[in-house]
Coordinates of C-alpha atoms in Angstrom, one line a residue:
I1 CA 36.2 12.0 0.8
K2 CA 33.0 13.8 2.0
R3 CA 31.7 13.9 -1.6
T4 CA 32.3 10.2 -2.0
E5 CA 30.5 9.4 1.2
S6 CA 27.6 11.6 0.1
V7 CA 27.4 9.9 -3.3
R8 CA 27.5 6.4 -1.6
S9 CA 24.8 7.6 0.8
K10 CA 22.6 8.7 -2.1
I11 CA 23.1 5.5 -4.0
A12 CA 22.2 3.5 -0.9
E13 CA 19.0 5.6 -0.5
V14 CA 18.0 5.0 -4.1
K15 CA 18.6 1.2 -3.8
K16 CA 16.5 1.1 -0.7
R17 CA 13.7 3.0 -2.3
S18 CA 13.9 0.8 -5.5
A19 CA 13.7 -2.3 -3.3
G20 CA 10.7 -0.9 -1.5
L21 CA 8.9 0.0 -4.8
R22 CA 9.5 -3.5 -6.0
E23 CA 8.0 -4.8 -2.7
V24 CA 4.9 -2.7 -3.2
A25 CA 4.5 -4.0 -6.8
A26 CA 4.8 -7.6 -5.7
F27 CA 2.3 -7.0 -2.9
R28 CA -0.2 -5.4 -5.4
K29 CA 0.4 -8.2 -7.8
A30 CA -0.4 -10.8 -5.1
L31 CA -3.6 -8.9 -4.1
N32 CA -4.8 -8.7 -7.7
R33 CA -4.1 -12.4 -8.3
Q34 CA -6.0 -13.5 -5.3
F35 CA -8.8 -11.0 -5.1
G36 CA -9.1 -9.7 -8.7
N37 CA -8.4 -6.0 -7.8
T38 CA -7.1 -3.9 -4.9
I39 CA -10.6 -2.5 -4.0
R40 CA -11.9 -6.0 -3.3
A41 CA -8.7 -7.0 -1.5
W42 CA -9.0 -3.9 0.7
R43 CA -12.6 -4.7 1.6
V44 CA -12.2 -8.4 2.0
A45 CA -8.8 -9.0 3.4
L46 CA -7.0 -5.8 4.4
N47 CA -9.6 -3.5 6.1
E48 CA -11.6 -6.1 7.9
D49 CA -12.9 -3.7 10.6
G50 CA -14.1 -1.2 7.9
N51 CA -12.4 1.9 9.5
S52 CA -10.7 2.9 6.2
T53 CA -7.3 2.7 7.7
L54 CA -4.8 -0.1 8.2
S55 CA -2.3 -0.3 11.1
K56 CA 1.1 -1.9 10.9
A57 CA -0.2 -4.9 12.9
E58 CA -3.3 -5.3 10.6
L59 CA -1.1 -5.2 7.5
F60 CA 1.3 -7.8 9.0
K61 CA -1.6 -10.1 9.9
A62 CA -3.2 -9.6 6.5
C63 CA 0.0 -10.4 4.6
Q64 CA 0.0 -13.9 6.2
K65 CA -3.3 -14.6 4.5
I66 CA -2.4 -13.4 1.1
D67 CA -1.5 -16.3 -1.2
G68 CA 1.7 -15.7 -3.3
Y69 CA 3.1 -12.9 -1.2
R70 CA 6.1 -13.8 0.8
G71 CA 7.9 -10.5 0.7
D72 CA 9.5 -8.3 3.3
V73 CA 6.5 -6.9 5.1
R74 CA 8.7 -4.4 7.1
T75 CA 10.0 -2.9 3.9
L76 CA 6.5 -2.8 2.5
W77 CA 5.3 -1.0 5.6
S78 CA 8.1 1.5 5.5
I79 CA 7.4 2.4 1.9
L80 CA 3.6 2.6 2.4
D81 CA 3.7 4.6 5.6
V82 CA 5.6 7.5 4.1
E83 CA 4.4 10.0 6.6
Q84 CA 5.2 7.7 9.5
Q85 CA 1.7 8.1 11.0
G86 CA 1.4 4.4 11.9
I87 CA -1.6 4.0 9.6
I88 CA -2.1 3.7 5.9
T89 CA -5.1 4.0 3.6
M90 CA -6.0 2.3 0.3
A91 CA -4.6 5.3 -1.5
Q92 CA -1.1 4.4 -0.4
I93 CA -1.5 0.9 -1.8
D94 CA -3.3 1.9 -5.0
Y95 CA -4.0 5.5 -5.5
R96 CA -5.9 5.1 -8.8
A97 CA -8.3 2.5 -7.3
A98 CA -8.8 4.7 -4.2
H99 CA -9.5 7.7 -6.5
H100 CA -12.1 5.7 -8.6
L101 CA -13.8 4.4 -5.4
A102 CA -14.0 7.9 -4.0
H103 CA -15.7 9.1 -7.2
F104 CA -18.1 6.2 -7.1
R105 CA -19.0 6.9 -3.5
Q106 CA -19.7 10.6 -4.4
F107 CA -21.8 9.5 -7.4
C108 CA -23.9 7.2 -5.2
K109 CA -24.3 9.9 -2.6
N110 CA -25.3 12.5 -5.2
R111 CA -27.7 10.2 -7.0
Y112 CA -29.3 8.3 -4.1
G113 CA -28.6 10.4 -1.1

């Protein structure tokens, strides 16, 4: 019986994680559709105060403005805020874009000071 409960628990965790990953994919798709890419979405719609982080309240507010995204924002937040710090960065939304942006910033700093 304990083994069955353990298996059911694991299956439930996997289903929850899968649903969360689908939520992130739908969110990124809506960002890309409206803004062209996640870097522009981050700068224009998500990180309006420019502090490089996004709180839960900021994300919830931003999601209301994103055309085509009507997903479960609570699930989205729980997947993005993996470390449960109460803030997220662009890297949690799109690691590759954040990585490219960091390299570009470093290039500009090295080249132009």
